[in-house]
Amino acid sequence: MNYTLHQLYVFLKVAQNKSITKAAVELHLTQPAVSIQLRNFQEQFEFPLTEVIGRKLYITDFGQEIAIAAEKVLSEVEAINYKTLAYKGELSGRLKISIVSTGKYVMPYFLSDFLKQHPGVDLILDVTNKRQVLESLEHNEVDFSLVSVLPDAIQIEKVELLPNALYMMVNASQTFDKKNYDVSILEELAVIYREEGSGTRYIMEKFIENNNLNVPKKFELTGNEAVKQAVLAGLGCSIMPLIGVKNELNNGSLQIVPVKGLPIKSNWNLIWLKGKKFSPVANAYLQFIQNEKERIIADSFQWIEEKNKKGIIQLK
């Protein structure tokens, strides 16, 4: 047999995604290129690795066993690469972080310099909702997680990164000219929610519940970007994190409605399981955050502190 590491990797991605198209996207290859590699790999076995029923790709039992073996082989190769870098005195290995979807506006700034300093570190960043973030943390599948709502049922340790403030946002074409509105305004408007399991939705629902509001008309969308686009289109209002709408406030396409009790304030926290034994990479990253946090905030997030101090909001 003369299969290559590349063929193993391509087949593993096909097996994991159960789709040549999805594997091609993940591998940054064309679909025909993936199909050719899969065919060349298959030719070296007398038993089928995959089968197509209808238009759906299935991995055979034999293919599943080969996929497991391929993953082990590729993990060992990866370990060899890391050991080579370590022998040269370079920090190497994987850094695994899960973040809530709005955290994509935060986390890259706390990663950029660290990854530039340590090119031997591979980053695995999972961007999802709060529920799945906490599941991956609880199952010890990641080194760190980024959340704005701390978990109740998991023992954790944390580093506070920066403030998180949520305001009521509407399309800028709508007229809201009062200096302050009562919270009952949410009963008069279509309110756009994030999906179940979202931290932003949890905060928003708590605010509505604590103010005994009856919101008769509401929409549910998956992801902060989808909610933002719906608000931009004038479908309704939403209570959204300030950090995710800087550009829209700057260009005048969104406006903040001053509502009694808002903004809702919390903090972005980098969290990890209490008592977790860190890898050298994770340990180095935690030290980096502790040493560089204030500089990163001053360089990239000073506008948030300034606007939260002023309370509201005409970004320049």
PDB file of C-alpha atoms in Angstrom:
ATOM      1  CA  MET A   1       0.000   0.000   0.000  1.00  0.00           C
ATOM      2  CA  ASN A   2       1.284   3.437  -0.938  1.00  0.00           C
ATOM      3  CA  TYR A   3      -1.269   5.844   0.477  1.00  0.00           C
ATOM      4  CA  THR A   4       0.024   9.204   1.657  1.00  0.00           C
ATOM      5  CA  LEU A   5      -0.545  11.195   4.825  1.00  0.00           C
ATOM      6  CA  HIS A   6      -2.471  13.676   2.713  1.00  0.00           C
ATOM      7  CA  GLN A   7      -4.834  10.932   1.530  1.00  0.00           C
ATOM      8  CA  LEU A   8      -5.349   9.812   5.121  1.00  0.00           C
ATOM      9  CA  TYR A   9      -6.174  13.366   6.111  1.00  0.00           C
ATOM     10  CA  VAL A  10      -8.599  13.859   3.216  1.00  0.00           C
ATOM     11  CA  PHE A  11     -10.384  10.583   3.949  1.00  0.00           C
ATOM     12  CA  LEU A  12     -10.632  11.427   7.654  1.00  0.00           C
ATOM     13  CA  LYS A  13     -12.287  14.758   6.849  1.00  0.00           C
ATOM     14  CA  VAL A  14     -14.717  13.054   4.466  1.00  0.00           C
ATOM     15  CA  ALA A  15     -15.558  10.492   7.155  1.00  0.00           C
ATOM     16  CA  GLN A  16     -16.034  13.161   9.819  1.00  0.00           C
ATOM     17  CA  ASN A  17     -18.244  15.336   7.626  1.00  0.00           C
ATOM     18  CA  LYS A  18     -19.960  12.488   5.759  1.00  0.00           C
ATOM     19  CA  SER A  19     -19.760  14.772   2.762  1.00  0.00           C
ATOM     20  CA  ILE A  20     -17.193  15.443   0.049  1.00  0.00           C
ATOM     21  CA  THR A  21     -18.475  18.996  -0.358  1.00  0.00           C
ATOM     22  CA  LYS A  22     -18.156  19.844   3.347  1.00  0.00           C
ATOM     23  CA  ALA A  23     -14.750  18.182   3.536  1.00  0.00           C
ATOM     24  CA  ALA A  24     -13.585  20.240   0.549  1.00  0.00           C
ATOM     25  CA  VAL A  25     -14.635  23.456   2.287  1.00  0.00           C
ATOM     26  CA  GLU A  26     -12.858  22.476   5.490  1.00  0.00           C
ATOM     27  CA  LEU A  27      -9.728  21.438   3.593  1.00  0.00           C
ATOM     28  CA  HIS A  28      -9.767  24.532   1.343  1.00  0.00           C
ATOM     29  CA  LEU A  29      -9.740  22.261  -1.704  1.00  0.00           C
ATOM     30  CA  THR A  30     -12.035  21.927  -4.683  1.00  0.00           C
ATOM     31  CA  GLN A  31     -14.628  19.166  -4.627  1.00  0.00           C
ATOM     32  CA  PRO A  32     -13.013  17.364  -7.617  1.00  0.00           C
ATOM     33  CA  ALA A  33      -9.634  17.426  -5.837  1.00  0.00           C
ATOM     34  CA  VAL A  34     -11.143  15.743  -2.779  1.00  0.00           C
ATOM     35  CA  SER A  35     -12.941  13.192  -4.962  1.00  0.00           C
ATOM     36  CA  ILE A  36      -9.687  12.280  -6.742  1.00  0.00           C
ATOM     37  CA  GLN A  37      -7.813  11.824  -3.454  1.00  0.00           C
ATOM     38  CA  LEU A  38     -10.667   9.718  -2.075  1.00  0.00           C
ATOM     39  CA  ARG A  39     -10.722   7.536  -5.212  1.00  0.00           C
ATOM     40  CA  ASN A  40      -6.938   7.032  -5.135  1.00  0.00           C
ATOM     41  CA  PHE A  41      -7.150   6.086  -1.460  1.00  0.00           C
ATOM     42  CA  GLN A  42     -10.050   3.677  -2.067  1.00  0.00           C
ATOM     43  CA  GLU A  43      -8.133   1.874  -4.837  1.00  0.00           C
ATOM     44  CA  GLN A  44      -5.694   0.568  -2.254  1.00  0.00           C
ATOM     45  CA  PHE A  45      -8.383  -1.412  -0.394  1.00  0.00           C
ATOM     46  CA  GLU A  46     -10.455  -4.354  -1.575  1.00  0.00           C
ATOM     47  CA  PHE A  47     -13.393  -3.351   0.643  1.00  0.00           C
ATOM     48  CA  PRO A  48     -15.425  -0.175   0.099  1.00  0.00           C
ATOM     49  CA  LEU A  49     -14.774   2.749   2.450  1.00  0.00           C
ATOM     50  CA  THR A  50     -17.895   4.659   1.447  1.00  0.00           C
ATOM     51  CA  GLU A  51     -21.189   4.088  -0.305  1.00  0.00           C
ATOM     52  CA  VAL A  52     -23.715   6.449  -1.821  1.00  0.00           C
ATOM     53  CA  ILE A  53     -27.419   5.766  -1.292  1.00  0.00           C
ATOM     54  CA  GLY A  54     -29.661   8.188  -3.105  1.00  0.00           C
ATOM     55  CA  ARG A  55     -27.570  11.340  -2.974  1.00  0.00           C
ATOM     56  CA  LYS A  56     -26.202  10.767   0.523  1.00  0.00           C
ATOM     57  CA  LEU A  57     -22.685   9.569   1.351  1.00  0.00           C
ATOM     58  CA  TYR A  58     -22.296   6.883   4.010  1.00  0.00           C
ATOM     59  CA  ILE A  59     -19.118   5.533   5.614  1.00  0.00           C
ATOM     60  CA  THR A  60     -19.056   1.724   5.687  1.00  0.00           C
ATOM     61  CA  ASP A  61     -18.128  -0.229   8.817  1.00  0.00           C
ATOM     62  CA  PHE A  62     -14.736  -0.912   7.260  1.00  0.00           C
ATOM     63  CA  GLY A  63     -14.392   2.788   6.424  1.00  0.00           C
ATOM     64  CA  GLN A  64     -15.168   3.706  10.029  1.00  0.00           C
ATOM     65  CA  GLU A  65     -12.333   1.474  11.241  1.00  0.00           C
ATOM     66  CA  ILE A  66      -9.931   3.001   8.715  1.00  0.00           C
ATOM     67  CA  ALA A  67     -11.010   6.493   9.819  1.00  0.00           C
ATOM     68  CA  ILE A  68     -10.225   5.653  13.452  1.00  0.00           C
ATOM     69  CA  ALA A  69      -6.819   4.293  12.442  1.00  0.00           C
ATOM     70  CA  ALA A  70      -6.168   7.357  10.251  1.00  0.00           C
ATOM     71  CA  GLU A  71      -6.926   9.690  13.135  1.00  0.00           C
ATOM     72  CA  LYS A  72      -4.452   7.837  15.354  1.00  0.00           C
ATOM     73  CA  VAL A  73      -1.736   7.931  12.683  1.00  0.00           C
ATOM     74  CA  LEU A  74      -2.237  11.642  12.028  1.00  0.00           C
ATOM     75  CA  SER A  75      -2.194  12.381  15.758  1.00  0.00           C
ATOM     76  CA  GLU A  76       1.160  10.614  16.053  1.00  0.00           C
ATOM     77  CA  VAL A  77       2.534  12.568  13.103  1.00  0.00           C
ATOM     78  CA  GLU A  78       1.328  15.776  14.701  1.00  0.00           C
ATOM     79  CA  ALA A  79       3.039  14.770  17.954  1.00  0.00           C
ATOM     80  CA  ILE A  80       6.305  14.230  16.058  1.00  0.00           C
ATOM     81  CA  ASN A  81       6.040  17.727  14.598  1.00  0.00           C
ATOM     82  CA  TYR A  82       5.407  19.246  18.021  1.00  0.00           C
ATOM     83  CA  LYS A  83       8.308  17.296  19.554  1.00  0.00           C
ATOM     84  CA  THR A  84      10.620  18.558  16.808  1.00  0.00           C
ATOM     85  CA  LEU A  85       9.664  22.152  17.550  1.00  0.00           C
ATOM     86  CA  ALA A  86      10.023  21.566  21.293  1.00  0.00           C
ATOM     87  CA  TYR A  87      13.509  20.142  20.739  1.00  0.00           C
ATOM     88  CA  LYS A  88      14.382  23.380  18.976  1.00  0.00           C
ATOM     89  CA  GLY A  89      13.182  25.312  22.028  1.00  0.00           C
ATOM     90  CA  GLU A  90       9.922  26.524  20.479  1.00  0.00           C
ATOM     91  CA  LEU A  91       6.560  26.360  22.227  1.00  0.00           C
ATOM     92  CA  SER A  92       4.382  23.950  20.263  1.00  0.00           C
ATOM     93  CA  GLY A  93       1.078  22.134  20.542  1.00  0.00           C
ATOM     94  CA  ARG A  94      -2.626  22.841  20.356  1.00  0.00           C
ATOM     95  CA  LEU A  95      -4.555  25.585  22.096  1.00  0.00           C
ATOM     96  CA  LYS A  96      -8.260  24.695  22.236  1.00  0.00           C
ATOM     97  CA  ILE A  97     -10.795  27.392  23.078  1.00  0.00           C
ATOM     98  CA  SER A  98     -14.585  27.494  22.814  1.00  0.00           C
ATOM     99  CA  ILE A  99     -16.338  30.849  22.712  1.00  0.00           C
ATOM    100  CA  VAL A 100     -19.896  32.097  22.570  1.00  0.00           C
ATOM    101  CA  SER A 101     -20.773  33.553  19.184  1.00  0.00           C
ATOM    102  CA  THR A 102     -20.593  37.203  20.253  1.00  0.00           C
ATOM    103  CA  GLY A 103     -17.133  36.428  21.615  1.00  0.00           C
ATOM    104  CA  LYS A 104     -15.813  36.499  18.048  1.00  0.00           C
ATOM    105  CA  TYR A 105     -15.646  40.270  18.475  1.00  0.00           C
ATOM    106  CA  VAL A 106     -13.425  39.812  21.556  1.00  0.00           C
ATOM    107  CA  MET A 107     -11.269  36.701  21.406  1.00  0.00           C
ATOM    108  CA  PRO A 108      -9.158  37.365  18.288  1.00  0.00           C
ATOM    109  CA  TYR A 109      -7.599  40.424  19.936  1.00  0.00           C
ATOM    110  CA  PHE A 110      -6.499  38.292  22.909  1.00  0.00           C
ATOM    111  CA  LEU A 111      -4.982  35.664  20.602  1.00  0.00           C
ATOM    112  CA  SER A 112      -3.216  37.573  17.840  1.00  0.00           C
ATOM    113  CA  ASP A 113       0.052  38.535  19.569  1.00  0.00           C
ATOM    114  CA  PHE A 114       0.357  35.182  21.344  1.00  0.00           C
ATOM    115  CA  LEU A 115       0.091  33.242  18.081  1.00  0.00           C
ATOM    116  CA  LYS A 116       2.562  35.585  16.377  1.00  0.00           C
ATOM    117  CA  GLN A 117       5.057  35.006  19.197  1.00  0.00           C
ATOM    118  CA  HIS A 118       4.598  31.220  19.035  1.00  0.00           C
ATOM    119  CA  PRO A 119       4.182  30.039  15.406  1.00  0.00           C
ATOM    120  CA  GLY A 120       4.430  26.403  16.541  1.00  0.00           C
ATOM    121  CA  VAL A 121       1.072  26.676  18.330  1.00  0.00           C
ATOM    122  CA  ASP A 122      -2.018  25.467  16.455  1.00  0.00           C
ATOM    123  CA  LEU A 123      -5.301  27.115  17.419  1.00  0.00           C
ATOM    124  CA  ILE A 124      -8.646  25.296  17.508  1.00  0.00           C
ATOM    125  CA  LEU A 125     -11.355  27.897  18.102  1.00  0.00           C
ATOM    126  CA  ASP A 126     -14.960  26.700  18.342  1.00  0.00           C
ATOM    127  CA  VAL A 127     -17.523  29.504  17.983  1.00  0.00           C
ATOM    128  CA  THR A 128     -20.968  28.392  19.130  1.00  0.00           C
ATOM    129  CA  ASN A 129     -23.672  29.230  21.672  1.00  0.00           C
ATOM    130  CA  LYS A 130     -23.386  29.283  25.457  1.00  0.00           C
ATOM    131  CA  ARG A 131     -24.908  25.836  25.996  1.00  0.00           C
ATOM    132  CA  GLN A 132     -22.427  24.077  23.715  1.00  0.00           C
ATOM    133  CA  VAL A 133     -19.512  26.135  25.028  1.00  0.00           C
ATOM    134  CA  LEU A 134     -20.228  24.980  28.571  1.00  0.00           C
ATOM    135  CA  GLU A 135     -20.696  21.368  27.440  1.00  0.00           C
ATOM    136  CA  SER A 136     -17.259  21.332  25.817  1.00  0.00           C
ATOM    137  CA  LEU A 137     -15.763  22.883  28.954  1.00  0.00           C
ATOM    138  CA  GLU A 138     -17.493  20.451  31.304  1.00  0.00           C
ATOM    139  CA  HIS A 139     -16.320  17.472  29.205  1.00  0.00           C
ATOM    140  CA  ASN A 140     -12.756  18.822  29.361  1.00  0.00           C
ATOM    141  CA  GLU A 141     -12.596  19.066  25.570  1.00  0.00           C
ATOM    142  CA  VAL A 142     -11.060  22.570  25.600  1.00  0.00           C
ATOM    143  CA  ASP A 143      -8.406  24.452  27.530  1.00  0.00           C
ATOM    144  CA  PHE A 144     -10.442  27.633  27.969  1.00  0.00           C
ATOM    145  CA  SER A 145     -13.863  29.085  27.227  1.00  0.00           C
ATOM    146  CA  LEU A 146     -15.000  32.664  26.752  1.00  0.00           C
ATOM    147  CA  VAL A 147     -18.395  33.578  28.219  1.00  0.00           C
ATOM    148  CA  SER A 148     -20.246  36.615  29.509  1.00  0.00           C
ATOM    149  CA  VAL A 149     -22.579  34.588  31.754  1.00  0.00           C
ATOM    150  CA  LEU A 150     -20.735  32.437  34.289  1.00  0.00           C
ATOM    151  CA  PRO A 151     -21.985  28.852  34.770  1.00  0.00           C
ATOM    152  CA  ASP A 152     -23.689  27.850  38.024  1.00  0.00           C
ATOM    153  CA  ALA A 153     -23.181  24.097  37.873  1.00  0.00           C
ATOM    154  CA  ILE A 154     -19.487  23.896  36.898  1.00  0.00           C
ATOM    155  CA  GLN A 155     -16.575  24.675  39.195  1.00  0.00           C
ATOM    156  CA  ILE A 156     -14.354  27.079  37.328  1.00  0.00           C
ATOM    157  CA  GLU A 157     -11.568  29.595  37.636  1.00  0.00           C
ATOM    158  CA  LYS A 158     -11.526  32.765  35.593  1.00  0.00           C
ATOM    159  CA  VAL A 159      -9.819  35.890  34.371  1.00  0.00           C
ATOM    160  CA  GLU A 160     -12.038  38.906  33.735  1.00  0.00           C
ATOM    161  CA  LEU A 161     -11.155  40.412  30.371  1.00  0.00           C
ATOM    162  CA  LEU A 162     -13.394  43.416  29.739  1.00  0.00           C
ATOM    163  CA  PRO A 163     -16.911  44.763  30.326  1.00  0.00           C
ATOM    164  CA  ASN A 164     -19.878  43.576  28.303  1.00  0.00           C
ATOM    165  CA  ALA A 165     -22.843  45.938  27.958  1.00  0.00           C
ATOM    166  CA  LEU A 166     -26.145  45.231  26.203  1.00  0.00           C
ATOM    167  CA  TYR A 167     -28.369  47.995  24.831  1.00  0.00           C
ATOM    168  CA  MET A 168     -31.649  48.112  22.969  1.00  0.00           C
ATOM    169  CA  MET A 169     -30.903  48.480  19.248  1.00  0.00           C
ATOM    170  CA  VAL A 170     -33.193  49.526  16.398  1.00  0.00           C
ATOM    171  CA  ASN A 171     -32.851  50.520  12.763  1.00  0.00           C
ATOM    172  CA  ALA A 172     -31.610  54.116  12.502  1.00  0.00           C
ATOM    173  CA  SER A 173     -34.495  55.093  10.208  1.00  0.00           C
ATOM    174  CA  GLN A 174     -36.986  54.734  13.061  1.00  0.00           C
ATOM    175  CA  THR A 175     -37.772  57.744  15.249  1.00  0.00           C
ATOM    176  CA  PHE A 176     -37.007  57.499  18.954  1.00  0.00           C
ATOM    177  CA  ASP A 177     -36.463  61.037  20.161  1.00  0.00           C
ATOM    178  CA  LYS A 178     -37.084  60.805  23.915  1.00  0.00           C
ATOM    179  CA  LYS A 179     -34.128  60.975  26.275  1.00  0.00           C
ATOM    180  CA  ASN A 180     -35.399  57.953  28.158  1.00  0.00           C
ATOM    181  CA  TYR A 181     -38.047  55.304  27.549  1.00  0.00           C
ATOM    182  CA  ASP A 182     -39.795  53.046  30.015  1.00  0.00           C
ATOM    183  CA  VAL A 183     -39.106  49.335  29.684  1.00  0.00           C
ATOM    184  CA  SER A 184     -42.734  48.865  28.621  1.00  0.00           C
ATOM    185  CA  ILE A 185     -41.679  50.002  25.137  1.00  0.00           C
ATOM    186  CA  LEU A 186     -40.591  46.389  24.560  1.00  0.00           C
ATOM    187  CA  GLU A 187     -44.268  45.386  24.772  1.00  0.00           C
ATOM    188  CA  GLU A 188     -45.068  47.657  21.825  1.00  0.00           C
ATOM    189  CA  LEU A 189     -42.352  46.452  19.424  1.00  0.00           C
ATOM    190  CA  ALA A 190     -41.433  43.254  17.633  1.00  0.00           C
ATOM    191  CA  VAL A 191     -38.556  41.809  19.678  1.00  0.00           C
ATOM    192  CA  ILE A 192     -35.889  39.678  18.018  1.00  0.00           C
ATOM    193  CA  TYR A 193     -34.389  36.902  20.156  1.00  0.00           C
ATOM    194  CA  ARG A 194     -31.300  34.758  19.811  1.00  0.00           C
ATOM    195  CA  GLU A 195     -31.733  30.980  19.746  1.00  0.00           C
ATOM    196  CA  GLU A 196     -32.224  28.791  22.841  1.00  0.00           C
ATOM    197  CA  GLY A 197     -28.901  28.197  24.592  1.00  0.00           C
ATOM    198  CA  SER A 198     -27.533  31.659  23.795  1.00  0.00           C
ATOM    199  CA  GLY A 199     -26.057  33.716  26.632  1.00  0.00           C
ATOM    200  CA  THR A 200     -27.413  36.922  25.092  1.00  0.00           C
ATOM    201  CA  ARG A 201     -30.902  35.417  25.005  1.00  0.00           C
ATOM    202  CA  TYR A 202     -30.574  34.334  28.644  1.00  0.00           C
ATOM    203  CA  ILE A 203     -29.654  37.885  29.712  1.00  0.00           C
ATOM    204  CA  MET A 204     -32.446  39.375  27.612  1.00  0.00           C
ATOM    205  CA  GLU A 205     -35.104  36.989  28.947  1.00  0.00           C
ATOM    206  CA  LYS A 206     -34.013  37.662  32.535  1.00  0.00           C
ATOM    207  CA  PHE A 207     -34.366  41.400  31.943  1.00  0.00           C
ATOM    208  CA  ILE A 208     -37.864  40.955  30.475  1.00  0.00           C
ATOM    209  CA  GLU A 209     -38.884  38.578  33.287  1.00  0.00           C
ATOM    210  CA  ASN A 210     -37.529  40.836  36.053  1.00  0.00           C
ATOM    211  CA  ASN A 211     -39.523  43.756  34.650  1.00  0.00           C
ATOM    212  CA  ASN A 212     -42.734  41.684  34.347  1.00  0.00           C
ATOM    213  CA  LEU A 213     -43.064  42.471  30.672  1.00  0.00           C
ATOM    214  CA  ASN A 214     -45.426  40.772  28.249  1.00  0.00           C
ATOM    215  CA  VAL A 215     -43.756  40.667  24.839  1.00  0.00           C
ATOM    216  CA  PRO A 216     -46.501  39.585  22.417  1.00  0.00           C
ATOM    217  CA  LYS A 217     -44.566  39.677  19.161  1.00  0.00           C
ATOM    218  CA  LYS A 218     -41.150  38.087  18.902  1.00  0.00           C
ATOM    219  CA  PHE A 219     -38.867  36.438  16.380  1.00  0.00           C
ATOM    220  CA  GLU A 220     -36.106  33.901  17.005  1.00  0.00           C
ATOM    221  CA  LEU A 221     -32.925  33.824  14.921  1.00  0.00           C
ATOM    222  CA  THR A 222     -29.711  31.834  15.186  1.00  0.00           C
ATOM    223  CA  GLY A 223     -26.559  33.868  15.759  1.00  0.00           C
ATOM    224  CA  ASN A 224     -25.756  37.453  16.643  1.00  0.00           C
ATOM    225  CA  GLU A 225     -25.107  38.381  12.997  1.00  0.00           C
ATOM    226  CA  ALA A 226     -28.551  37.143  11.935  1.00  0.00           C
ATOM    227  CA  VAL A 227     -30.189  39.196  14.692  1.00  0.00           C
ATOM    228  CA  LYS A 228     -28.173  42.259  13.712  1.00  0.00           C
ATOM    229  CA  GLN A 229     -29.155  41.941  10.051  1.00  0.00           C
ATOM    230  CA  ALA A 230     -32.828  41.585  11.036  1.00  0.00           C
ATOM    231  CA  VAL A 231     -32.642  44.748  13.152  1.00  0.00           C
ATOM    232  CA  LEU A 232     -30.871  46.555  10.295  1.00  0.00           C
ATOM    233  CA  ALA A 233     -33.691  45.478   7.962  1.00  0.00           C
ATOM    234  CA  GLY A 234     -36.268  46.980  10.326  1.00  0.00           C
ATOM    235  CA  LEU A 235     -37.900  43.713  11.407  1.00  0.00           C
ATOM    236  CA  GLY A 236     -37.828  44.750  15.048  1.00  0.00           C
ATOM    237  CA  CYS A 237     -35.629  45.617  18.001  1.00  0.00           C
ATOM    238  CA  SER A 238     -33.249  43.545  20.101  1.00  0.00           C
ATOM    239  CA  ILE A 239     -31.107  43.863  23.202  1.00  0.00           C
ATOM    240  CA  MET A 240     -27.618  43.382  21.838  1.00  0.00           C
ATOM    241  CA  PRO A 241     -24.000  43.577  23.028  1.00  0.00           C
ATOM    242  CA  LEU A 242     -22.386  46.906  22.255  1.00  0.00           C
ATOM    243  CA  ILE A 243     -19.182  45.200  21.151  1.00  0.00           C
ATOM    244  CA  GLY A 244     -20.856  43.615  18.127  1.00  0.00           C
ATOM    245  CA  VAL A 245     -22.340  46.785  16.597  1.00  0.00           C
ATOM    246  CA  LYS A 246     -19.491  49.308  16.595  1.00  0.00           C
ATOM    247  CA  ASN A 247     -19.391  49.651  12.808  1.00  0.00           C
ATOM    248  CA  GLU A 248     -23.165  49.950  12.476  1.00  0.00           C
ATOM    249  CA  LEU A 249     -23.283  52.693  15.103  1.00  0.00           C
ATOM    250  CA  ASN A 250     -20.388  54.444  13.430  1.00  0.00           C
ATOM    251  CA  ASN A 251     -21.992  54.431   9.987  1.00  0.00           C
ATOM    252  CA  GLY A 252     -25.403  55.410  11.332  1.00  0.00           C
ATOM    253  CA  SER A 253     -27.335  52.298  10.302  1.00  0.00           C
ATOM    254  CA  LEU A 254     -28.238  51.341  13.896  1.00  0.00           C
ATOM    255  CA  GLN A 255     -29.238  53.455  16.859  1.00  0.00           C
ATOM    256  CA  ILE A 256     -29.475  52.807  20.566  1.00  0.00           C
ATOM    257  CA  VAL A 257     -32.779  53.529  22.270  1.00  0.00           C
ATOM    258  CA  PRO A 258     -32.255  54.797  25.847  1.00  0.00           C
ATOM    259  CA  VAL A 259     -34.367  52.502  28.013  1.00  0.00           C
ATOM    260  CA  LYS A 260     -34.691  52.536  31.792  1.00  0.00           C
ATOM    261  CA  GLY A 261     -32.617  49.704  33.290  1.00  0.00           C
ATOM    262  CA  LEU A 262     -30.318  49.451  30.294  1.00  0.00           C
ATOM    263  CA  PRO A 263     -27.544  48.788  29.561  1.00  0.00           C
ATOM    264  CA  ILE A 264     -27.335  45.365  31.143  1.00  0.00           C
ATOM    265  CA  LYS A 265     -23.744  45.032  32.289  1.00  0.00           C
ATOM    266  CA  SER A 266     -21.615  41.948  32.768  1.00  0.00           C
ATOM    267  CA  ASN A 267     -18.036  40.951  31.975  1.00  0.00           C
ATOM    268  CA  TRP A 268     -16.312  38.848  29.360  1.00  0.00           C
ATOM    269  CA  ASN A 269     -14.535  36.075  31.239  1.00  0.00           C
ATOM    270  CA  LEU A 270     -11.924  33.567  30.143  1.00  0.00           C
ATOM    271  CA  ILE A 271     -12.778  30.482  32.198  1.00  0.00           C
ATOM    272  CA  TRP A 272     -11.362  27.000  32.749  1.00  0.00           C
ATOM    273  CA  LEU A 273     -12.160  23.983  34.881  1.00  0.00           C
ATOM    274  CA  LYS A 274     -11.054  24.314  38.474  1.00  0.00           C
ATOM    275  CA  GLY A 275      -7.976  22.160  39.082  1.00  0.00           C
ATOM    276  CA  LYS A 276      -7.312  21.637  35.377  1.00  0.00           C
ATOM    277  CA  LYS A 277      -3.798  20.441  34.532  1.00  0.00           C
ATOM    278  CA  PHE A 278      -2.633  22.722  31.753  1.00  0.00           C
ATOM    279  CA  SER A 279      -0.503  21.717  28.815  1.00  0.00           C
ATOM    280  CA  PRO A 280       2.623  23.857  28.311  1.00  0.00           C
ATOM    281  CA  VAL A 281       0.774  25.771  25.579  1.00  0.00           C
ATOM    282  CA  ALA A 282      -2.301  26.446  27.730  1.00  0.00           C
ATOM    283  CA  ASN A 283      -0.120  27.464  30.662  1.00  0.00           C
ATOM    284  CA  ALA A 284       1.872  29.853  28.466  1.00  0.00           C
ATOM    285  CA  TYR A 285      -1.342  31.345  27.117  1.00  0.00           C
ATOM    286  CA  LEU A 286      -2.760  31.953  30.586  1.00  0.00           C
ATOM    287  CA  GLN A 287       0.456  33.713  31.596  1.00  0.00           C
ATOM    288  CA  PHE A 288       0.259  35.789  28.415  1.00  0.00           C
ATOM    289  CA  ILE A 289      -3.317  36.865  29.232  1.00  0.00           C
ATOM    290  CA  GLN A 290      -2.431  37.768  32.802  1.00  0.00           C
ATOM    291  CA  ASN A 291       0.573  39.816  31.684  1.00  0.00           C
ATOM    292  CA  GLU A 292      -0.860  41.440  28.555  1.00  0.00           C
ATOM    293  CA  LYS A 293      -4.583  41.846  29.289  1.00  0.00           C
ATOM    294  CA  GLU A 294      -4.444  45.529  30.215  1.00  0.00           C
ATOM    295  CA  ARG A 295      -2.332  46.435  27.186  1.00  0.00           C
ATOM    296  CA  ILE A 296      -4.693  44.614  24.806  1.00  0.00           C
ATOM    297  CA  ILE A 297      -7.727  46.339  26.327  1.00  0.00           C
ATOM    298  CA  ALA A 298      -6.035  49.748  26.050  1.00  0.00           C
ATOM    299  CA  ASP A 299      -5.027  49.094  22.433  1.00  0.00           C
ATOM    300  CA  SER A 300      -8.245  47.568  21.115  1.00  0.00           C
ATOM    301  CA  PHE A 301     -11.168  48.188  23.461  1.00  0.00           C
ATOM    302  CA  GLN A 302     -10.726  51.633  24.970  1.00  0.00           C
ATOM    303  CA  TRP A 303     -13.752  52.842  23.004  1.00  0.00           C
ATOM    304  CA  ILE A 304     -16.023  50.479  24.986  1.00  0.00           C
ATOM    305  CA  GLU A 305     -14.908  51.840  28.349  1.00  0.00           C
ATOM    306  CA  GLU A 306     -15.309  55.411  27.133  1.00  0.00           C
ATOM    307  CA  LYS A 307     -18.797  54.833  25.778  1.00  0.00           C
ATOM    308  CA  ASN A 308     -19.956  52.896  28.848  1.00  0.00           C
ATOM    309  CA  LYS A 309     -18.747  55.749  31.064  1.00  0.00           C
ATOM    310  CA  LYS A 310     -20.702  58.250  29.012  1.00  0.00           C
ATOM    311  CA  GLY A 311     -23.663  55.902  29.079  1.00  0.00           C
ATOM    312  CA  ILE A 312     -24.741  56.636  25.516  1.00  0.00           C
ATOM    313  CA  ILE A 313     -23.523  56.611  22.462  1.00  0.00           C
ATOM    314  CA  GLN A 314     -22.604  58.423  19.398  1.00  0.00           C
ATOM    315  CA  LEU A 315     -19.525  56.591  18.220  1.00  0.00           C
ATOM    316  CA  LYS A 316     -16.936  58.477  16.191  1.00  0.00           C
TER     317      LYS A 316
END
